[in-house]
Amino acid sequence: MKRLIVDLDNTISFKKASEDYIDAKPDLIIRDKLNSYYDNGFEIIFFTSRNMRTYKSNIGKINIYT
């Protein structure tokens, strides 16, 4: 299987430091390109370090949703 691993922040979405994640704006060109890869059989994996600051880098405290 072919896979792409991409980060969220400043890769496929952008936000100002003063904004919350809910206010992040997608990069529509990257989104469309990822959709094209997906349509061609790629598995897209999103990798992020969101919440690391909130939970002081304690991975055990971060909820993982699948």
Short mmCIF file of N, CA, C and O in Angstrom, two decimals:
data_model
loop_
_atom_site.label_atom_id
_atom_site.label_comp_id
_atom_site.label_asym_id
_atom_site.label_seq_id
_atom_site.Cartn_x
_atom_site.Cartn_y
_atom_site.Cartn_z
N MET A 1 0.84 -1.18 0.00
CA MET A 1 0.00 0.00 0.00
C MET A 1 0.89 1.25 0.00
O MET A 1 1.91 1.31 0.67
N LYS A 2 0.45 2.24 -0.73
CA LYS A 2 1.15 3.52 -0.77
C LYS A 2 0.56 4.43 0.32
O LYS A 2 -0.64 4.49 0.50
N ARG A 3 1.44 5.11 1.06
CA ARG A 3 0.98 5.98 2.14
C ARG A 3 1.64 7.35 2.05
O ARG A 3 2.80 7.46 1.67
N LEU A 4 0.88 8.35 2.46
CA LEU A 4 1.41 9.69 2.67
C LEU A 4 1.15 10.06 4.12
O LEU A 4 0.05 9.86 4.62
N ILE A 5 2.16 10.58 4.76
CA ILE A 5 2.01 11.05 6.14
C ILE A 5 2.21 12.56 6.11
O ILE A 5 3.23 13.04 5.63
N VAL A 6 1.19 13.29 6.59
CA VAL A 6 1.25 14.74 6.53
C VAL A 6 0.92 15.35 7.88
O VAL A 6 0.15 14.80 8.66
N ASP A 7 1.52 16.49 8.14
CA ASP A 7 1.23 17.25 9.34
C ASP A 7 0.02 18.14 9.07
O ASP A 7 -0.28 18.46 7.92
N LEU A 8 -0.66 18.53 10.12
CA LEU A 8 -1.81 19.42 9.97
C LEU A 8 -1.41 20.88 9.91
O LEU A 8 -1.69 21.59 8.95
N ASP A 9 -0.76 21.34 10.97
CA ASP A 9 -0.50 22.77 11.13
C ASP A 9 0.61 23.27 10.20
O ASP A 9 1.70 22.72 10.16
N ASN A 10 0.26 24.30 9.47
CA ASN A 10 1.15 24.94 8.50
C ASN A 10 1.56 24.02 7.37
O ASN A 10 2.53 24.28 6.67
N THR A 11 0.81 22.94 7.18
CA THR A 11 0.99 22.06 6.04
C THR A 11 -0.31 22.00 5.25
O THR A 11 -0.35 22.36 4.09
N ILE A 12 -1.37 21.53 5.90
CA ILE A 12 -2.67 21.53 5.23
C ILE A 12 -3.65 22.51 5.87
O ILE A 12 -4.76 22.67 5.38
N SER A 13 -3.24 23.13 6.95
CA SER A 13 -4.08 24.17 7.56
C SER A 13 -3.18 25.24 8.16
O SER A 13 -2.04 24.99 8.50
N PHE A 14 -3.76 26.43 8.27
CA PHE A 14 -3.01 27.57 8.79
C PHE A 14 -3.85 28.32 9.80
O PHE A 14 -5.06 28.45 9.65
N LYS A 15 -3.20 28.80 10.85
CA LYS A 15 -3.88 29.63 11.84
C LYS A 15 -2.87 30.60 12.42
O LYS A 15 -1.67 30.34 12.42
N LYS A 16 -3.37 31.71 12.92
CA LYS A 16 -2.51 32.66 13.60
C LYS A 16 -2.25 32.15 15.01
O LYS A 16 -3.06 31.40 15.57
N ALA A 17 -1.14 32.52 15.58
CA ALA A 17 -0.78 32.06 16.93
C ALA A 17 -1.86 32.39 17.94
O ALA A 17 -2.07 31.64 18.90
N SER A 18 -2.58 33.47 17.73
CA SER A 18 -3.61 33.89 18.68
C SER A 18 -4.94 33.17 18.47
O SER A 18 -5.84 33.29 19.28
N GLU A 19 -5.07 32.39 17.40
CA GLU A 19 -6.32 31.71 17.10
C GLU A 19 -6.36 30.31 17.70
O GLU A 19 -5.33 29.69 17.93
N ASP A 20 -7.57 29.83 17.90
CA ASP A 20 -7.77 28.44 18.32
C ASP A 20 -7.72 27.55 17.08
O ASP A 20 -7.92 28.00 15.96
N TYR A 21 -7.53 26.24 17.30
CA TYR A 21 -7.49 25.31 16.17
C TYR A 21 -8.79 25.34 15.37
O TYR A 21 -8.79 25.15 14.16
N ILE A 22 -9.90 25.59 16.03
CA ILE A 22 -11.19 25.62 15.34
C ILE A 22 -11.21 26.71 14.27
O ILE A 22 -11.97 26.63 13.30
N ASP A 23 -10.35 27.72 14.42
CA ASP A 23 -10.29 28.82 13.46
C ASP A 23 -9.29 28.59 12.33
O ASP A 23 -9.16 29.44 11.44
N ALA A 24 -8.60 27.47 12.34
CA ALA A 24 -7.61 27.18 11.30
C ALA A 24 -8.29 27.09 9.94
O ALA A 24 -9.41 26.59 9.81
N LYS A 25 -7.62 27.59 8.93
CA LYS A 25 -8.14 27.57 7.55
C LYS A 25 -7.38 26.53 6.74
O LYS A 25 -6.16 26.44 6.81
N PRO A 26 -8.10 25.73 5.96
CA PRO A 26 -7.42 24.72 5.14
C PRO A 26 -6.73 25.33 3.93
O PRO A 26 -7.17 26.34 3.40
N ASP A 27 -5.65 24.70 3.51
CA ASP A 27 -5.00 25.04 2.25
C ASP A 27 -5.73 24.20 1.19
O ASP A 27 -5.56 22.98 1.12
N LEU A 28 -6.56 24.84 0.39
CA LEU A 28 -7.43 24.12 -0.53
C LEU A 28 -6.65 23.42 -1.65
O LEU A 28 -7.06 22.35 -2.11
N ILE A 29 -5.53 23.97 -2.04
CA ILE A 29 -4.70 23.32 -3.07
C ILE A 29 -4.13 22.01 -2.54
O ILE A 29 -4.19 20.97 -3.21
N ILE A 30 -3.61 22.04 -1.31
CA ILE A 30 -3.07 20.82 -0.70
C ILE A 30 -4.20 19.81 -0.47
O ILE A 30 -4.04 18.62 -0.72
N ARG A 31 -5.36 20.30 0.00
CA ARG A 31 -6.50 19.40 0.23
C ARG A 31 -6.87 18.67 -1.06
O ARG A 31 -7.06 17.45 -1.07
N ASP A 32 -6.96 19.42 -2.14
CA ASP A 32 -7.32 18.80 -3.42
C ASP A 32 -6.26 17.80 -3.88
O ASP A 32 -6.59 16.74 -4.42
N LYS A 33 -5.00 18.11 -3.65
CA LYS A 33 -3.92 17.19 -4.03
C LYS A 33 -3.99 15.91 -3.20
O LYS A 33 -3.84 14.81 -3.74
N LEU A 34 -4.24 16.05 -1.89
CA LEU A 34 -4.38 14.87 -1.04
C LEU A 34 -5.56 14.01 -1.49
O LEU A 34 -5.48 12.79 -1.50
N ASN A 35 -6.67 14.66 -1.86
CA ASN A 35 -7.83 13.92 -2.36
C ASN A 35 -7.47 13.15 -3.64
O ASN A 35 -7.91 12.02 -3.83
N SER A 36 -6.65 13.76 -4.48
CA SER A 36 -6.22 13.10 -5.71
C SER A 36 -5.37 11.86 -5.38
O SER A 36 -5.56 10.81 -5.99
N TYR A 37 -4.45 12.02 -4.44
CA TYR A 37 -3.65 10.86 -4.02
C TYR A 37 -4.54 9.76 -3.45
O TYR A 37 -4.38 8.58 -3.77
N TYR A 38 -5.50 10.14 -2.62
CA TYR A 38 -6.43 9.17 -2.02
C TYR A 38 -7.21 8.44 -3.12
O TYR A 38 -7.34 7.21 -3.07
N ASP A 39 -7.69 9.18 -4.09
CA ASP A 39 -8.44 8.58 -5.20
C ASP A 39 -7.59 7.62 -6.01
O ASP A 39 -8.11 6.73 -6.69
N ASN A 40 -6.27 7.79 -5.95
CA ASN A 40 -5.34 6.92 -6.67
C ASN A 40 -4.76 5.82 -5.78
O ASN A 40 -3.73 5.24 -6.10
N GLY A 41 -5.44 5.54 -4.65
CA GLY A 41 -5.08 4.38 -3.84
C GLY A 41 -4.15 4.63 -2.68
O GLY A 41 -3.74 3.68 -2.00
N PHE A 42 -3.79 5.87 -2.42
CA PHE A 42 -2.92 6.17 -1.29
C PHE A 42 -3.71 6.18 0.01
O PHE A 42 -4.86 6.60 0.04
N GLU A 43 -3.08 5.72 1.08
CA GLU A 43 -3.62 5.89 2.42
C GLU A 43 -3.03 7.19 2.95
O GLU A 43 -1.82 7.41 2.88
N ILE A 44 -3.87 8.08 3.47
CA ILE A 44 -3.42 9.37 3.99
C ILE A 44 -3.43 9.29 5.51
O ILE A 44 -4.45 8.98 6.12
N ILE A 45 -2.28 9.55 6.12
CA ILE A 45 -2.14 9.52 7.57
C ILE A 45 -1.81 10.92 8.04
O ILE A 45 -0.87 11.54 7.55
N PHE A 46 -2.60 11.41 8.98
CA PHE A 46 -2.35 12.74 9.54
C PHE A 46 -1.55 12.59 10.83
O PHE A 46 -1.92 11.82 11.71
N PHE A 47 -0.45 13.31 10.91
CA PHE A 47 0.44 13.27 12.06
C PHE A 47 0.52 14.69 12.61
O PHE A 47 0.72 15.63 11.86
N THR A 48 0.34 14.82 13.90
CA THR A 48 0.35 16.16 14.49
C THR A 48 0.86 16.11 15.92
O THR A 48 0.84 15.06 16.57
N SER A 49 1.32 17.24 16.38
CA SER A 49 1.70 17.35 17.79
C SER A 49 0.73 18.26 18.53
O SER A 49 1.04 18.78 19.59
N ARG A 50 -0.46 18.44 17.97
CA ARG A 50 -1.47 19.23 18.66
C ARG A 50 -1.71 18.66 20.06
O ARG A 50 -1.65 17.46 20.26
N ASN A 51 -1.97 19.54 20.97
CA ASN A 51 -2.21 19.24 22.37
C ASN A 51 -0.95 18.93 23.17
O ASN A 51 -1.03 18.73 24.37
N MET A 52 0.20 18.89 22.56
CA MET A 52 1.43 18.62 23.31
C MET A 52 1.69 19.73 24.32
O MET A 52 2.08 19.47 25.45
N ARG A 53 1.46 20.98 23.94
CA ARG A 53 1.66 22.08 24.87
C ARG A 53 0.61 22.03 25.98
O ARG A 53 0.91 22.19 27.15
N THR A 54 -0.64 21.79 25.59
CA THR A 54 -1.73 21.74 26.55
C THR A 54 -1.48 20.71 27.64
O THR A 54 -1.74 20.95 28.82
N TYR A 55 -0.97 19.55 27.25
CA TYR A 55 -0.74 18.46 28.20
C TYR A 55 0.73 18.32 28.59
O TYR A 55 1.16 17.27 29.06
N LYS A 56 1.50 19.38 28.40
CA LYS A 56 2.91 19.43 28.81
C LYS A 56 3.70 18.22 28.31
O LYS A 56 4.47 17.61 29.04
N SER A 57 3.48 17.87 27.06
CA SER A 57 4.17 16.77 26.37
C SER A 57 3.91 15.40 26.97
O SER A 57 4.65 14.45 26.71
N ASN A 58 2.87 15.25 27.77
CA ASN A 58 2.52 13.96 28.36
C ASN A 58 1.58 13.22 27.40
O ASN A 58 0.37 13.42 27.42
N ILE A 59 2.14 12.35 26.58
CA ILE A 59 1.36 11.65 25.57
C ILE A 59 0.24 10.82 26.22
O ILE A 59 -0.83 10.67 25.64
N GLY A 60 0.47 10.30 27.39
CA GLY A 60 -0.54 9.51 28.07
C GLY A 60 -1.81 10.28 28.39
O GLY A 60 -2.88 9.68 28.56
N LYS A 61 -1.73 11.60 28.46
CA LYS A 61 -2.91 12.41 28.77
C LYS A 61 -3.68 12.85 27.53
O LYS A 61 -4.76 13.39 27.63
N ILE A 62 -3.12 12.61 26.38
CA ILE A 62 -3.76 13.05 25.14
C ILE A 62 -4.68 11.93 24.64
O ILE A 62 -4.27 10.79 24.47
N ASN A 63 -5.93 12.28 24.40
CA ASN A 63 -6.89 11.31 23.87
C ASN A 63 -6.64 11.11 22.39
O ASN A 63 -6.43 12.06 21.66
N ILE A 64 -6.68 9.86 21.96
CA ILE A 64 -6.52 9.54 20.56
C ILE A 64 -7.86 9.05 20.04
O ILE A 64 -8.46 8.14 20.58
N TYR A 65 -8.34 9.70 19.00
CA TYR A 65 -9.60 9.34 18.38
C TYR A 65 -9.34 8.69 17.04
O TYR A 65 -8.56 9.18 16.25
N THR A 66 -9.97 7.58 16.80
CA THR A 66 -9.80 6.90 15.51
C THR A 66 -11.11 6.78 14.81
O THR A 66 -12.14 6.90 15.37
#
